[in-house]
Coordinates of C-alpha atoms in Angstrom, one line a residue:
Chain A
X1 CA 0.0 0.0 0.0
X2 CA 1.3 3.4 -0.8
X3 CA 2.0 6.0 2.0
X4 CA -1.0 7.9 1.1
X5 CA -3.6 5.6 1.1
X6 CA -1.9 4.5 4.4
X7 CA -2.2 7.3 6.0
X8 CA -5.7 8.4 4.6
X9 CA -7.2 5.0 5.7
X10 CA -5.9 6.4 9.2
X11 CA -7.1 9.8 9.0
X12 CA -10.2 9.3 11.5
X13 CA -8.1 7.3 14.2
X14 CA -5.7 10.8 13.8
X15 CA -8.5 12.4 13.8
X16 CA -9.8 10.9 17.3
X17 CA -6.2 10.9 18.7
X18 CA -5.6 15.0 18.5
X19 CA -9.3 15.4 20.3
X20 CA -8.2 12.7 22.7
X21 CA -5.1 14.8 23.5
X22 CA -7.5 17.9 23.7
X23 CA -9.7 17.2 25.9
X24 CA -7.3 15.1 28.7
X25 CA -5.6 18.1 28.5
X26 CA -8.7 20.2 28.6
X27 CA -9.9 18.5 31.9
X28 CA -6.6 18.4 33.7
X29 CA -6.4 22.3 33.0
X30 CA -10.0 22.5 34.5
X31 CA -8.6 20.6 37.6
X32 CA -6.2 23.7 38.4
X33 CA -3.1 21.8 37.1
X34 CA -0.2 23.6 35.6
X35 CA 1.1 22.4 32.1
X36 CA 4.5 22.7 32.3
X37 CA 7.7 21.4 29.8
X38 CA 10.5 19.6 31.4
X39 CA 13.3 18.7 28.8
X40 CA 13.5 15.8 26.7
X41 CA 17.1 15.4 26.6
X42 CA 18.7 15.1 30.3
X43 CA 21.9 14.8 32.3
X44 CA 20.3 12.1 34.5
X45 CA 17.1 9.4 34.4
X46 CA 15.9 7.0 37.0
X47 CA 17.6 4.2 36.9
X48 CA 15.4 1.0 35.9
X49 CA 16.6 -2.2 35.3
X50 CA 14.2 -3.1 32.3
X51 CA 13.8 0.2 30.5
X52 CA 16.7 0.9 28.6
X53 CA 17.3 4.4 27.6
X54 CA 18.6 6.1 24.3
X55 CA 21.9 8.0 24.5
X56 CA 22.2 11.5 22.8
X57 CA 25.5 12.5 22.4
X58 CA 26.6 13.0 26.1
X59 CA 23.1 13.0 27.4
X60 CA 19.7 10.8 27.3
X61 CA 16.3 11.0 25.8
X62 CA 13.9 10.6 28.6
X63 CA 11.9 7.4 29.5
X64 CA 9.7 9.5 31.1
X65 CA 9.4 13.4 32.3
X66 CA 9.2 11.8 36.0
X67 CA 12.6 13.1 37.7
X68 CA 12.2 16.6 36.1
X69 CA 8.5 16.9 37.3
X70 CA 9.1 15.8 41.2
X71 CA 11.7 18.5 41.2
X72 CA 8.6 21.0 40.6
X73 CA 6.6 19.6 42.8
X74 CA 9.9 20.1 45.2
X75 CA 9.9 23.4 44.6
X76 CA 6.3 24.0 45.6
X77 CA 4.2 23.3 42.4
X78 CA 1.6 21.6 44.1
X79 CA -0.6 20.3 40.4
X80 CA 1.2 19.7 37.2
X81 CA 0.9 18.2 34.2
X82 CA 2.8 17.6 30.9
X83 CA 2.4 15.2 27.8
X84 CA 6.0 14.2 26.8
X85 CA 7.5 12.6 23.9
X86 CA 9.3 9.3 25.7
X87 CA 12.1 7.1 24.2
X88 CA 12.4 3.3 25.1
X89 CA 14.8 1.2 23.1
X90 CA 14.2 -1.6 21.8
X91 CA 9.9 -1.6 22.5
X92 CA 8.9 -2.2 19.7
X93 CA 5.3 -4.5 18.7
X94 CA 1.5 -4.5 18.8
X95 CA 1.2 -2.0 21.8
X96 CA 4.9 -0.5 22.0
X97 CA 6.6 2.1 19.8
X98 CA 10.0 3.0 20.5
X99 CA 9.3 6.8 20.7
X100 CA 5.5 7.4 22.5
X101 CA 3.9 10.3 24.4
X102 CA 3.1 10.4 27.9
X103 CA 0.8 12.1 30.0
X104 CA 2.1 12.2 33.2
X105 CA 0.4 14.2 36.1
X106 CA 1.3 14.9 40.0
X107 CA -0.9 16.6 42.7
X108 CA 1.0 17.0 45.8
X109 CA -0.6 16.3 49.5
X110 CA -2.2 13.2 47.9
X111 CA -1.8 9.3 47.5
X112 CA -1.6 7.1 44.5
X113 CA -5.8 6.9 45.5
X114 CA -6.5 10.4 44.6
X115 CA -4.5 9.9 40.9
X116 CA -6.5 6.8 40.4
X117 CA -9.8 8.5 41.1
X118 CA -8.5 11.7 38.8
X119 CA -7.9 8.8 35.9
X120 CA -11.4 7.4 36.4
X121 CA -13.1 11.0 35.9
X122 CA -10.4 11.8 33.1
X123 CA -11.2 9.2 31.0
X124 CA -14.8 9.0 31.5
X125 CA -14.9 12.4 30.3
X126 CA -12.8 12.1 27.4
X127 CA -15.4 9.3 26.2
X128 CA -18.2 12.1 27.2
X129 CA -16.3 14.9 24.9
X130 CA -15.9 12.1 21.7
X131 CA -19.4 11.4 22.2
X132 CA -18.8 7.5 22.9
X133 CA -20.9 7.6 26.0
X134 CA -19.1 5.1 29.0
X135 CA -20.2 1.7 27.3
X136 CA -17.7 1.2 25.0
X137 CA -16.5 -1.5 22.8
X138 CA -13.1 -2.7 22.1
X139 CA -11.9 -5.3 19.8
X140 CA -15.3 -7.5 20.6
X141 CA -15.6 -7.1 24.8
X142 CA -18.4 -4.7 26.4
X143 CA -16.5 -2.2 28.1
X144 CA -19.0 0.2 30.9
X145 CA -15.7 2.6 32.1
X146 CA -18.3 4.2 34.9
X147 CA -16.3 4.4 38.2
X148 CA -15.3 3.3 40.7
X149 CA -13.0 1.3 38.9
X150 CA -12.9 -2.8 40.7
X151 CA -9.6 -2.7 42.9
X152 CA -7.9 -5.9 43.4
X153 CA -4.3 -6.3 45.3
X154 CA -1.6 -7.7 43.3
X155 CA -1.3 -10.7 46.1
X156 CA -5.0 -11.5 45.7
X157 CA -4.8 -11.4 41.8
X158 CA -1.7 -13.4 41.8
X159 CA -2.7 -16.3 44.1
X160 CA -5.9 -16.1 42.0
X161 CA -5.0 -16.2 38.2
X162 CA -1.3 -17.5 39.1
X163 CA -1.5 -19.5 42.4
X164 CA 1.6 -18.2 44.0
X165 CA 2.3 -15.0 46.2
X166 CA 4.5 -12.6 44.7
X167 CA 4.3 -10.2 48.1
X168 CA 5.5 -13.2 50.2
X169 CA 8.6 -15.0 47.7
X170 CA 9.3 -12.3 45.1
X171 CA 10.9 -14.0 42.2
X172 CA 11.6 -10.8 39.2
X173 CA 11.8 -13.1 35.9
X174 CA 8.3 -15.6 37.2
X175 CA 6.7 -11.9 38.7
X176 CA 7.0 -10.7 34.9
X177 CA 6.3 -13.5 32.9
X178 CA 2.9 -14.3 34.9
X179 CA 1.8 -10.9 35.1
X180 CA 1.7 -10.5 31.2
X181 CA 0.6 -14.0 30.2
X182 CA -1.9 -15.9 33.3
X183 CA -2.6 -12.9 35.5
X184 CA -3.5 -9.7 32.7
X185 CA -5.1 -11.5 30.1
X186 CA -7.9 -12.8 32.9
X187 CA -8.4 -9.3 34.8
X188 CA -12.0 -8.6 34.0
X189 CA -13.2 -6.9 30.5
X190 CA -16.5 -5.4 31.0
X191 CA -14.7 -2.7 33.0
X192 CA -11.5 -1.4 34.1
X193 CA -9.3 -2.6 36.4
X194 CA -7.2 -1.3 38.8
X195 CA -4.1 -3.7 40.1
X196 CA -2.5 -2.5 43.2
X197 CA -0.3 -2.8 46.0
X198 CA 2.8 -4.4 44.0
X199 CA 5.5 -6.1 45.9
X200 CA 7.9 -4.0 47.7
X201 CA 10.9 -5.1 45.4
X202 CA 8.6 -4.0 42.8
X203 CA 7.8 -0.5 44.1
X204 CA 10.1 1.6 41.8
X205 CA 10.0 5.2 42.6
X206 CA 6.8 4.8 44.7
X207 CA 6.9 4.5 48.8
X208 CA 6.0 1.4 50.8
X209 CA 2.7 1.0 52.8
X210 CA 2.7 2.6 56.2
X211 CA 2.3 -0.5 58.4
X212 CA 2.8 -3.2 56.0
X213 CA 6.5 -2.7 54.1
X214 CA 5.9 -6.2 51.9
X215 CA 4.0 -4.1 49.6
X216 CA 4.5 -0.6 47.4
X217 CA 1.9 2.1 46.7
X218 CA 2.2 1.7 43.3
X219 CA -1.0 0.7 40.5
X220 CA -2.0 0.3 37.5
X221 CA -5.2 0.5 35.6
X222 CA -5.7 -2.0 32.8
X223 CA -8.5 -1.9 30.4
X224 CA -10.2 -3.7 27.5
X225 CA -6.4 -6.1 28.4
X226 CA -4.3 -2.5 27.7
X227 CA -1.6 -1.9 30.6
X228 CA -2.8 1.6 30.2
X229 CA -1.4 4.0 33.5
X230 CA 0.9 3.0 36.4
X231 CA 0.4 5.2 39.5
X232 CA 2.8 5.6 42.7
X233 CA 2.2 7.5 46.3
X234 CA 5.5 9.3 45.3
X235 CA 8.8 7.9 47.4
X236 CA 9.9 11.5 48.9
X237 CA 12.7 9.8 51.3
X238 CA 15.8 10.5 49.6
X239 CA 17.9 7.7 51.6
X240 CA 15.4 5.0 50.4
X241 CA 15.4 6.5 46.7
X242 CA 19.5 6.7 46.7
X243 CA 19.8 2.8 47.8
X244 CA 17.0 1.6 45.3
X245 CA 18.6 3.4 42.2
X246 CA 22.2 1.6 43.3
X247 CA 20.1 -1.5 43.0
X248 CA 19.0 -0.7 39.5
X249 CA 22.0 0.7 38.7
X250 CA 24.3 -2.6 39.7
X251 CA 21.7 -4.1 37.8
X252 CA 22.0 -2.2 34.4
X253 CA 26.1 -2.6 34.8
X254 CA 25.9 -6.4 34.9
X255 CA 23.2 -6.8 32.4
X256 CA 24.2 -4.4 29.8
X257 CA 27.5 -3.3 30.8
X258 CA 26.5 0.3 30.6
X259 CA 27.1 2.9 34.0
X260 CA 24.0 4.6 34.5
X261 CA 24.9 7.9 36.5
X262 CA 23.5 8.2 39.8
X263 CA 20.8 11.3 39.4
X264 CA 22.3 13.4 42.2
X265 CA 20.2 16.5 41.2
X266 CA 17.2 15.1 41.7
X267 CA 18.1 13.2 44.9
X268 CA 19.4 16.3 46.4
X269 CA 15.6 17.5 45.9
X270 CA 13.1 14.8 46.4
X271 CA 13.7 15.1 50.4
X272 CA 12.1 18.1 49.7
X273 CA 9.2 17.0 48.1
X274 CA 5.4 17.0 50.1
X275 CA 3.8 13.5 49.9
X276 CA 3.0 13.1 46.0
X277 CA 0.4 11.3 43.7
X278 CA 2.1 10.7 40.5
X279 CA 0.7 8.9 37.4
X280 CA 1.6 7.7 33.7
X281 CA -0.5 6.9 31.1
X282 CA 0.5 5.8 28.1
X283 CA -1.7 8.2 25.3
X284 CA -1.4 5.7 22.0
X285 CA -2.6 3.2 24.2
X286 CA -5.8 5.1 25.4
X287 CA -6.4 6.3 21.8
X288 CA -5.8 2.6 20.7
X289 CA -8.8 1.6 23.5
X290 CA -10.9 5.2 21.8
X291 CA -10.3 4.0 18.1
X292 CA -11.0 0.4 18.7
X293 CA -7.4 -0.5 17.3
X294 CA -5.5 -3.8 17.8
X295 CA -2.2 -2.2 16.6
X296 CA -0.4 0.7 17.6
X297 CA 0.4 1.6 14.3
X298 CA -3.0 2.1 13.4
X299 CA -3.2 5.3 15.5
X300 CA 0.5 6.6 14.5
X301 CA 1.1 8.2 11.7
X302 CA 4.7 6.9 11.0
X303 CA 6.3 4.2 13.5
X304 CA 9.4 3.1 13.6
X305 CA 9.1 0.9 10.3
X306 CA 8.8 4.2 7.8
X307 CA 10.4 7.0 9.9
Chain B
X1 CA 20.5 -15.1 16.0
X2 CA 19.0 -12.4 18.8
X3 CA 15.5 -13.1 19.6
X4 CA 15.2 -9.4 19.0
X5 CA 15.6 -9.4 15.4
X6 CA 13.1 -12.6 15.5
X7 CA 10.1 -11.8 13.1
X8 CA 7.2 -13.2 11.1
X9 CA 8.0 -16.1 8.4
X10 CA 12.0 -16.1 10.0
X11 CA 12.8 -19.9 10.0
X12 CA 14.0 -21.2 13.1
X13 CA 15.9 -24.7 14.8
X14 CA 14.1 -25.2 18.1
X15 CA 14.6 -29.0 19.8
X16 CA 16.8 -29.9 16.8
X17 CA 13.2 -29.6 14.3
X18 CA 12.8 -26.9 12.1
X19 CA 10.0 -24.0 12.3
X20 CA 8.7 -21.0 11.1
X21 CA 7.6 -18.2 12.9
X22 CA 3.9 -17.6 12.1
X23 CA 3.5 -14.9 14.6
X24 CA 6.0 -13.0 16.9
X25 CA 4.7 -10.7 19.9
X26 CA 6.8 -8.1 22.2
X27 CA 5.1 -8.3 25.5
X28 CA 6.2 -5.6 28.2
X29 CA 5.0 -4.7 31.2
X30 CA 5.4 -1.2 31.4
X31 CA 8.5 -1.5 34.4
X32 CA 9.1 -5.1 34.0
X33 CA 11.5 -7.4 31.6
X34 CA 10.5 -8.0 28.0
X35 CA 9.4 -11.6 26.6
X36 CA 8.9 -12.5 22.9
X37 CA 6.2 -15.2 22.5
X38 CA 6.5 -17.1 19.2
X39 CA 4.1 -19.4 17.6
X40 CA 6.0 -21.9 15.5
X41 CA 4.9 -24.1 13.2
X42 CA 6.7 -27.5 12.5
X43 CA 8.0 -27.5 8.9
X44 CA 8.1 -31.5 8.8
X45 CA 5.1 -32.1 10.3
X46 CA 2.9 -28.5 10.2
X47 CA 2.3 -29.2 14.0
X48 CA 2.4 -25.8 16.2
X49 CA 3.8 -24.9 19.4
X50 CA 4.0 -21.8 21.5
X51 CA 7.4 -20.7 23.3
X52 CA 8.4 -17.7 25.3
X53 CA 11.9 -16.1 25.2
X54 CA 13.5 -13.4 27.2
X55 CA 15.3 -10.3 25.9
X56 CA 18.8 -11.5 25.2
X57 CA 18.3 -14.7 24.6
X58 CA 19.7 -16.4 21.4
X59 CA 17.9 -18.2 18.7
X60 CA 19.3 -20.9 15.5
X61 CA 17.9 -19.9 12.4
X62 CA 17.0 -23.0 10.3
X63 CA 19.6 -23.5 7.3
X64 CA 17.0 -23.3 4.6
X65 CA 17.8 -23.8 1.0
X66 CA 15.1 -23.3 -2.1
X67 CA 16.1 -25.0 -5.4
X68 CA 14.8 -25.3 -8.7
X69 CA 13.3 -28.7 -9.3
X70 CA 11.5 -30.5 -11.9
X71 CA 9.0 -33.2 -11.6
X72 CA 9.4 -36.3 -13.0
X73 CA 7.1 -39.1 -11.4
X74 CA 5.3 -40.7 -9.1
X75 CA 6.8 -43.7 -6.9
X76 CA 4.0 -45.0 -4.9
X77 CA 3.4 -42.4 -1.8
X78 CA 6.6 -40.3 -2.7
X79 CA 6.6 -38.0 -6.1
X80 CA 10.6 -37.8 -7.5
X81 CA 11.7 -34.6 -8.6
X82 CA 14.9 -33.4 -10.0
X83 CA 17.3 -30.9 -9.1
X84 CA 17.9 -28.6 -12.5
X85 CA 21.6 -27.7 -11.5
X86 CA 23.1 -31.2 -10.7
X87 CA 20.4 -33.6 -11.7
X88 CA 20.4 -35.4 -7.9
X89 CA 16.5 -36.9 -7.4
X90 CA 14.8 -36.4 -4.1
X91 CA 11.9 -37.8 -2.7
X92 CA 8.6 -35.9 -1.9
X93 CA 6.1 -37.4 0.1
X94 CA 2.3 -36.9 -1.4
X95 CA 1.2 -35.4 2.1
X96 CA 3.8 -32.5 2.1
X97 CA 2.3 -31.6 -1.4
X98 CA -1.0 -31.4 -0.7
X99 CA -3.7 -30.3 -3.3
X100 CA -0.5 -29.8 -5.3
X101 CA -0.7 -33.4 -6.6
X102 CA -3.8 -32.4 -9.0
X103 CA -1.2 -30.1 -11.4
X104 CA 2.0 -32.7 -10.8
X105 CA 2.4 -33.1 -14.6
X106 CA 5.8 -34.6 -15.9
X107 CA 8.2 -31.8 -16.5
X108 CA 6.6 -29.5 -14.3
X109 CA 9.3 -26.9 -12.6
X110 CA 8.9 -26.9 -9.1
X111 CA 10.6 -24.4 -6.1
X112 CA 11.4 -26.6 -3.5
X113 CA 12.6 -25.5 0.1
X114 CA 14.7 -27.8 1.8
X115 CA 16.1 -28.1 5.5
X116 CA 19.2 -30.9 6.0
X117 CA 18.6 -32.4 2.5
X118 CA 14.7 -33.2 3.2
X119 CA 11.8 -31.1 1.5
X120 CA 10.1 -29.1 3.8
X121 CA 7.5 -26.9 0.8
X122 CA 7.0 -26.7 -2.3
X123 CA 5.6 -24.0 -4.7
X124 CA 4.5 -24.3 -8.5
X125 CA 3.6 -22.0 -10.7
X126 CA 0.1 -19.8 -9.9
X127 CA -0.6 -21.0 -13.2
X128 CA -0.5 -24.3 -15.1
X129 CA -1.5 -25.6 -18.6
X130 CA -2.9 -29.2 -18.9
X131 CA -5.0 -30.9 -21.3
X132 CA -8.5 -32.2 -21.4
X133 CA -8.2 -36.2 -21.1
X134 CA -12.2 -36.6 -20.8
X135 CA -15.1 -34.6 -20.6
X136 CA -19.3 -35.0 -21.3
X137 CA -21.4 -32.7 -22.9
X138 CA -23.4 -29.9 -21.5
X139 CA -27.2 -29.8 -20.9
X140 CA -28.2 -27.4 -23.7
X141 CA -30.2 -24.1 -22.3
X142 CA -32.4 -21.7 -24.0
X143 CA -30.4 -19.1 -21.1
X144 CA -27.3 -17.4 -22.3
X145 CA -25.6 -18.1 -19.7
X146 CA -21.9 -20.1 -19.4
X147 CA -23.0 -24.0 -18.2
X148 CA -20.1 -25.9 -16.8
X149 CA -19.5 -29.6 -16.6
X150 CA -17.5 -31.6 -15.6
X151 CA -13.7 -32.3 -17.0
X152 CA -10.8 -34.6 -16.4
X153 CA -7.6 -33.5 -16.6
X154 CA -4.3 -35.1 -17.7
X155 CA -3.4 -35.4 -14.0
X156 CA -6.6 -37.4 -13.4
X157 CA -8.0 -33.7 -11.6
X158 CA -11.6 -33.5 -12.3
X159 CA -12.6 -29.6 -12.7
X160 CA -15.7 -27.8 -13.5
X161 CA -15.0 -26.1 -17.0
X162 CA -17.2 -24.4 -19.8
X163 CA -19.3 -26.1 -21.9
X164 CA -17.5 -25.4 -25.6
X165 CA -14.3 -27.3 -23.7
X166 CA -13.6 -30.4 -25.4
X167 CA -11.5 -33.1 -25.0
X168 CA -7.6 -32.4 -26.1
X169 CA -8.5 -29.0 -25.6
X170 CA -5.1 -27.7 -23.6
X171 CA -6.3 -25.1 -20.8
X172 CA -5.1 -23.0 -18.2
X173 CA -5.8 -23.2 -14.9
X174 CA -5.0 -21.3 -11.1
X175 CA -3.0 -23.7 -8.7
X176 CA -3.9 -21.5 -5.9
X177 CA -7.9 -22.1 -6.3
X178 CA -8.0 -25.2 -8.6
X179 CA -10.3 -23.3 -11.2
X180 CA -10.7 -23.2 -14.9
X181 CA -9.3 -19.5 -16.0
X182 CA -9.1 -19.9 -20.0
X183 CA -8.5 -22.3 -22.7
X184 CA -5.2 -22.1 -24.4
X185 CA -6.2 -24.5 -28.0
X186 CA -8.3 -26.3 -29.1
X187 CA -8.1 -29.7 -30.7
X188 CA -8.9 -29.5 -34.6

């Protein structure tokens, strides 16, 4: 098929994406939060053990605007929002491009529960400003997206769909493996879902639960089987932070033999930072999940095959 | 080979057997490892099997060579074809041809894929000329329209063809559907 065609048989899913962009922006604007830019190529990232980062000349392409953003809400910016252009190497197939936008918001003096609820009300009225209503179908399965979303805990789904307890033996490689092929691909369809409460050696960048320290703070909503927004009560104790990212970063060095730096700037401010909801959501996947697409590329103009 | 570079229709060696990738999927969880599920299927037998891989994990491609070949006959269960450059014979089992056997004609050039010296696929032309060995006549209509009958071919293929086809008539016809398309001559 030429370009041409391509890209006119696309037109209406591009169409749909640039009013999907509109209106999240649109309601996170009417929430009071600040769009702000952070930049796109960076001196430091968070080191993560399985998100590998693209180098540009002396500095990186972000994986995400996260280290940037928590520096704001350091400095007092209490509700702020951004949509950033992201680089992961190597993600590439049906859901992943290697370059992808995404929106990423924070509201300090809140929990991972208040992002969560601001995610329900986002997305119910994006599907209100496209007209789609909240029953919605994608690729064959009933969808009503009217919150509250089901919660389930991460142990609960794991010893249910799995049979093992991730919270209790942590095991990384078995932890991935059944998450994307027993435990997501049974998480209820007919609406979304919200996964929380991951193990603690799982928690990332978000803080552990007060009172019970096997588990992190940290979700993420899935919908229609998309892995659509991961959400963390913010980790604001820079000690903690600095001794997870030499984890990663011993990691990364005997994986890949590269020497992430240690992101000193932003450790020097996070201690600073009020208790923080922070969450991600990945843009081409909601607008796959809007335009009823199986495939990424069918809601990108050009992907990594014809760039 | 890295399972990275691992796409659609790549031919692998998994368990000593030889596959071909019919799909390949990169599934990520957003802060977790990556794994590549593949679903094979067997080039021997056609059976199918799903495997998971992890990011930097290494994959044999399947030394696959595709030679010109010519038909020459049947032996029992196995048709013999010919290799055009050296003239060496191999053996190709009727069940690996399929519905091929209805336009295996003496002479016919074949492509023919092979893994360690055994045929794993074979691929004729789209199109094919054989002649008319046998045919009866239509039912005449008042109706314009085309009738077909019934025709045997050459190749003992029976095939619905138009009613002015007679027998010796030469025609041509699409491998990939196993219809009639024209007739090529006619038998004075």
């Amino acid at each position: 098929m030429s370009e041409a065609k391509r890209l006119q048989q696309i037109r209406h899913n591009l169409e749909r994406r640039a009013r999907v962009y509109h209106f999240a922006c649109v309601f996170l604007r009417g929430r009071g939060f600040l769009e702000v830019t952070t930049p796109v190529r960076v001196a430091e990232l968070a080191p993560e053990a399985f998100i590998t980062p693209v180098a540009s000349e002396d500095r990186w392409l972000i994986t995400s605007p996260e280290l940037h953003m928590k520096r704001l809400l350091a400095a007092g910016y209490e509700r702020i929002f951004q949509i950033s252009r992201c680089f992961r190497k190597g993600e590439k197939g049906r859901l992943h491009n290697p370059e992808f936008d995404l929106l990423e918001w924070y509201r300090a003096n809140a929990g991972y529960g208040e992002v969560i609820h601001d995610t329900e009300e986002l997305i119910v009225s994006i599907a209100d400003a496209l007209g789609t209503g909240t029953n919605i179908i994608y690729q064959g399965q009933k969808i009503n997206l009217r919150p509250p979303w089901p919660k389930i805990n991460v142990r609960e789904a794991f010893l249910r769909y799995a049979g093992w307890d991730p919270t209790a033996n942590f095991d990384q490689q078995r932890f991935d493996t059944d998450m994307a092929t027993l435990v997501q691909p049974k998480l209820p369809t007919e609406h979304p879902t919200v996964l929380t409460e991951y193990p603690a050696q799982a928690a990332s960048l978000s803080r552990l639960k007060p009172g019970n320290s096997a588990v992190a703070e940290r979700a993420e909503v899935f919908i229609g089987g998309l892995e659509l927004a991961n959400a963390y009560s913010e980790l604001n104790n820079a000690a903690e932070q600095r001794r997870r990212f030499e984890s990663e970063i011993a990691h990364i060095e005997r994986e890949q033999g590269i020497k992430m730096p240690m992101p000193e700037r932003f450790l020097s401010a996070v201690g600073g930072m009020p208790l923080s909801g922070g969450i991600a959501l990945g843009l081409e996947r909601l607008v796959m999940l809007f335009c009823n697409t199986r495939f990424i590329n069918e809601i990108t103009a050009f992907t990594e095959d014809n760039i | 080979m890295k399972i990275e570079d691992v796409k659609k229709n790549v031919k692998l060696l998994y368990q000593g057997k030889p596959w071909n990738v019919d799909t390949a999927e990169f599934v990520k969880p957003g802060k977790g490892s990556a794994i590549y599920r593949l679903h094979l299927k067997n080039l021997l037998d056609a059976s199918v099997l799903d495997v998971t891989f992890r990011s930097a994990d290494k994959v044999d491609e399947a030394s696959i060579t595709n030679l010109e070949m010519q038909y020459l006959y049947k032996e029992g269960a196995h048709y013999v074809f010919m290799n055009t450059q050296n003239f060496e014979q191999t053996l190709i089992p009727e069940d690996l041809l399929g519905d091929k056997v209805h336009f295996m004609k003496e002479g016919l050039l074949a492509n023919v894929q092979l893994w360690d010296d055994k045929a794993t696929d074979v691929s004729i032309p789209v199109f094919v000329e054989l002649a008319v060995v046998e045919t009866g006549t239509a039912i005449k209509t008042a109706t314009v329209t085309a009738q077909n009958k019934s025709a045997k071919l050459e190749t003992g293929y029976f095939i619905d063809v138009p009613s002015f086809i007679k027998e010796g008539d030469l025609i041509k016809i699409d491998t990939r559907t196993g219809a009639y398309v024209e007739r090529l001559s006619t038998k004075k």
